[in-house]
Amino acid sequence: MQRTFLPRTLVVLACLAGLAACAPEEPIRIGFVGALTGRGADIGESSRNAVQLAVEEWNAEGGLRGRPIELVVRDDRTSAEGGAQAARELADARVAVAIGPNISAVATGIVPVINERQLLTISPTVSSLAFAGSDDMFLRINWTTRDNAQIYAERYVGTLARKRVAIAFDLNNEVFSRSWAEEFERAAAGMGGEVVSEAGLDGNLPTSFAEVAGRLLEHDPDAILMVANAVDVARLAQQIRKSNASVPLIAAEWAGSEQLIEMGGRAIEGLELVQAYDRESKTERYTRFRHAYLERFQREPGYASVAAYDAAIVALEGMKRQKDNESLKQAILGGPAFEGLQQPVEFDRFGDSKRKAFFVRVRDGRFARE
Amino acid sequence: MTLRKPWPLRLSLTVLMIVSTMITFGLVVTGLLVVRQPQLAQEAEDALTRSASASAERVEDYLRTVEKRLAVAGAALTGPMDDDAGVLAAVVADDLSAFYMLDRNGFIITARTSGADPSYGFALVGTDQSYNALVREALATGAIRWSDKFLSAFTGQVGVGVAVPSGDRLVVGELPLASVLATVKSMAGGVEIDTMVIDRRGEVIADTASEGVPRTQINWHRLPLNATVQGAESGPRVVDFNGRDFYVATRHSAELGWTFVARAPAGIDHPEFRALLETVGWGLGSAILMALLLAPLWARHMAKPVQDITRRVAQLAAGTMPDAWPSSSIAEYKALADGMDHTGRALQARERELSELNEQLEARVSERTAALSEANQRLSSAAERLRQTQASLVQSEKLAALGGLVAGIAHELNTPIGNGLMAATTLCEVSEDFSTRSQSGLTRSDLRRFVDDVEGAVGIITRNLNRAADLVTSFKQVAVDQTSAQRREFTFDEVLDEILLTLQPSLRRTEVEVQLEIASGLRMDSFPGPLGQILANLVMNATIHGFDDGHRAGTIRITARRVHGLELEVKVADDGVGIQPDAIGRIFDPFFTTRQGQGGTGLGLHIAHNAVINVLGGKIEVQSQPGEGTTFTLRLPMIAPERRNPDA
């Protein structure tokens, strides 16, 4: 008895340790950073919903390499400081990869943090040239403002011959909106168009919107182009329509959330914009996604949802592809294209990607493809 | 199986005390946890249910006051007039972020937002809100309606709103999420209880765990938490909440369409459970500490008497009587010490007795040893005498055999010499007769008769003398063989013939017939003398014992053949009376005889046996059935080994 006491004790201890080891597997965490409050909350929420849907779908299929996936969500409050704080919190939470943010202004706060903390971050929608062409931890699946503005110019200045355009741009996201406006102006000039007036739009000063509307209408433009978020576009459209019922309104892709229509009311009927996805796609894959999203969140998926879902696919598939001896970034950039919801996602060596363009108009309270 | 080094008593007592302390504590803790945890879970659930209900009621109360304010404002306001500024400011107060009145088409009649320049309200007049979900639902139903969380076009912030129909107009108020949160927070839920408000879509409106607006929330619709949103509130549930387990209770507000979720950390994070664990942990820690401190001291105290006794036992084993056995306050130790004392004394006494007995025993042993060595001496000399006697007996037996031989020779020579003598005598007579006749004149026929007689007599004499000479030569060979026991080459039948010749006189007086069946050409390189003696002894033994000194008629059959290449098998078989079974095992023993006192020496077969084994290097066996005769079988090497015992 005496001789066997010690080994038996060890066996008992080993069993207890074994029980502890039998606890559920530590989840793989992925982060989301986006606007859940502030004026970007419309696309923030629809992006988060799409990422959450992807994670829930993967978990229902058994997770990633047998481990459950846990989504860690942080609100960037639609600001660079909020974004930086959110990115730090995600890094502290040891997420394997982050998805977000939606807005270039927020990205200016986030990118230094994720590069310092080596947290690979995939943005669904950021398009400012400021983040393109740099070999860092920030990957984007959207086109750049340059590509985007070029498409807008070709469509509206070129094809639809609206030569005299007035532009309103968001002063709170100048890194995106000013460069967008400049790129547009350059592209439009190449097609014989001109920007007849330009006005900065500060969402923090809503009282100024009536005046901005007046300035934009001053030179009787062929169209008014608004490079701003949905809230500000809705407000500005309301002000424009109070004094001018007919001038064509165009919005940059950014404003094209589902909430834009709720906020803009009849003032945005006829508003035109370009989106990076086909909202009327009838492919089986997209239909399944749309139904799942609608049932889960009781809203239609928007452009930010589609882009964020693609970003989630890149993140999750990338981790699945990742070999022991390579980083996630290498796994994502080095491999073949990812199968996005509607189009393949393929990165260049800087982690930039391109999207297809679809032309949309608001008709009877909903977006309709042209 | 290897034996490990045994543990010292002190160590095993220490371990025993510590382990029993830990096991006892472990059992107590397990029992406590098993009993207490469900109680704590139940208590937590009750507290959470109360908290969720209280929060819901509080928020409903508060929002009802908002509804009333809006209803009053709706009745008081007429249009976008400066007179209304006071009313608008009062309605918005501190908690609303925006207030506006719409006509039935959804166009703003008058508006006011908090914080911003009051003139912004005028800017909003005439804008269309008919696509707003809340406005649309309220216009459609004509009932008071609370929104889900939404992004306000007026404030650019996320908030909630309420639409209150007022006549053919609609009054809408928007609240920042902070207002809801403040109301929920005012209902202090208790230690570590957090409350979350979720709208119909699963979006978080407020969470007391966050400062200000919720920053970290996912959409809860369809997640485990929401399982009870539609169904009845049911039992204690544990939900994974941002990676941690929580007890959860929910309450749905039908009025608002929102769900109030109260949660408290479950398992180890539950405050009371953790407090219990801490208490238990402290208790366990203290108990182990005390055990660690006390156990070695106590164990030392317990082990000391045993060590003392052990030391003295070692002394005792070494032969020294310890002076004093330790006394102990523990009864068993005292009994052990007393017992060991007693045992020590008893051992000493017994040792003394033993040494006395030992001395006596030694004396007796030396006496016996002397007696034994004397007896041994006597026995040795007796044996020596016996050996001498045996040797002389063997010698006399050999002489007797030689005597028999001489008698046989004499007898055999008798016939030719007698015949020769008779012929010589006859010749003498014939010669005298012829001499007499010659004086009287000889006839021619007389001379012829004489010549014939002389020739006849001389022929007889010559033949008989030749016969005698042959016999002598033959006997000389036998005598030389028998006396010198020399090794030479010979044929078996020569030796057998010579021996039978010498035995002839003895056999002729008997009714016994000797038959031979000898293979030809059995050449041997061996000792013919001992071989002849063996054959003679076997034949004479058969005659004497098998045929009752030759008085019985019978046959002795001698066969010889070559077996196994270089071995000779010789059988001497008779059909006499046979040997009794009790005697058959002893016939080769010296001095064994069935004719004690009738002239048998008991050495004949012994000598034959010795000669076969020691001189010829062969084997001899006997088979016999009483009444059916006896067969001796010899196996002899045809080339004898080097002689081992020339005197045998």
PDB file of C-alpha atoms in Angstrom, chain A residues 2 50 90 111 114 116 161 166 181 246 321:
ATOM      1  CA  GLN A   2       2.710   2.353   1.050  1.00  0.00           C
ATOM      2  CA  ALA A  50     -22.858  40.377 -42.428  1.00  0.00           C
ATOM      3  CA  LEU A  90      -9.220  44.161 -30.489  1.00  0.00           C
ATOM      4  CA  VAL A 111      -4.006  51.784 -39.533  1.00  0.00           C
ATOM      5  CA  ILE A 114      -2.807  47.673 -36.432  1.00  0.00           C
ATOM      6  CA  GLU A 116       2.198  48.540 -34.692  1.00  0.00           C
ATOM      7  CA  ALA A 161     -23.823  64.229 -70.452  1.00  0.00           C
ATOM      8  CA  ALA A 166     -21.890  70.797 -58.287  1.00  0.00           C
ATOM      9  CA  ALA A 181     -13.997  64.985 -55.425  1.00  0.00           C
ATOM     10  CA  SER A 246     -35.870  68.628 -60.461  1.00  0.00           C
ATOM     11  CA  ARG A 321      -5.617  28.067 -45.942  1.00  0.00           C
TER      12      ARG A 321
END
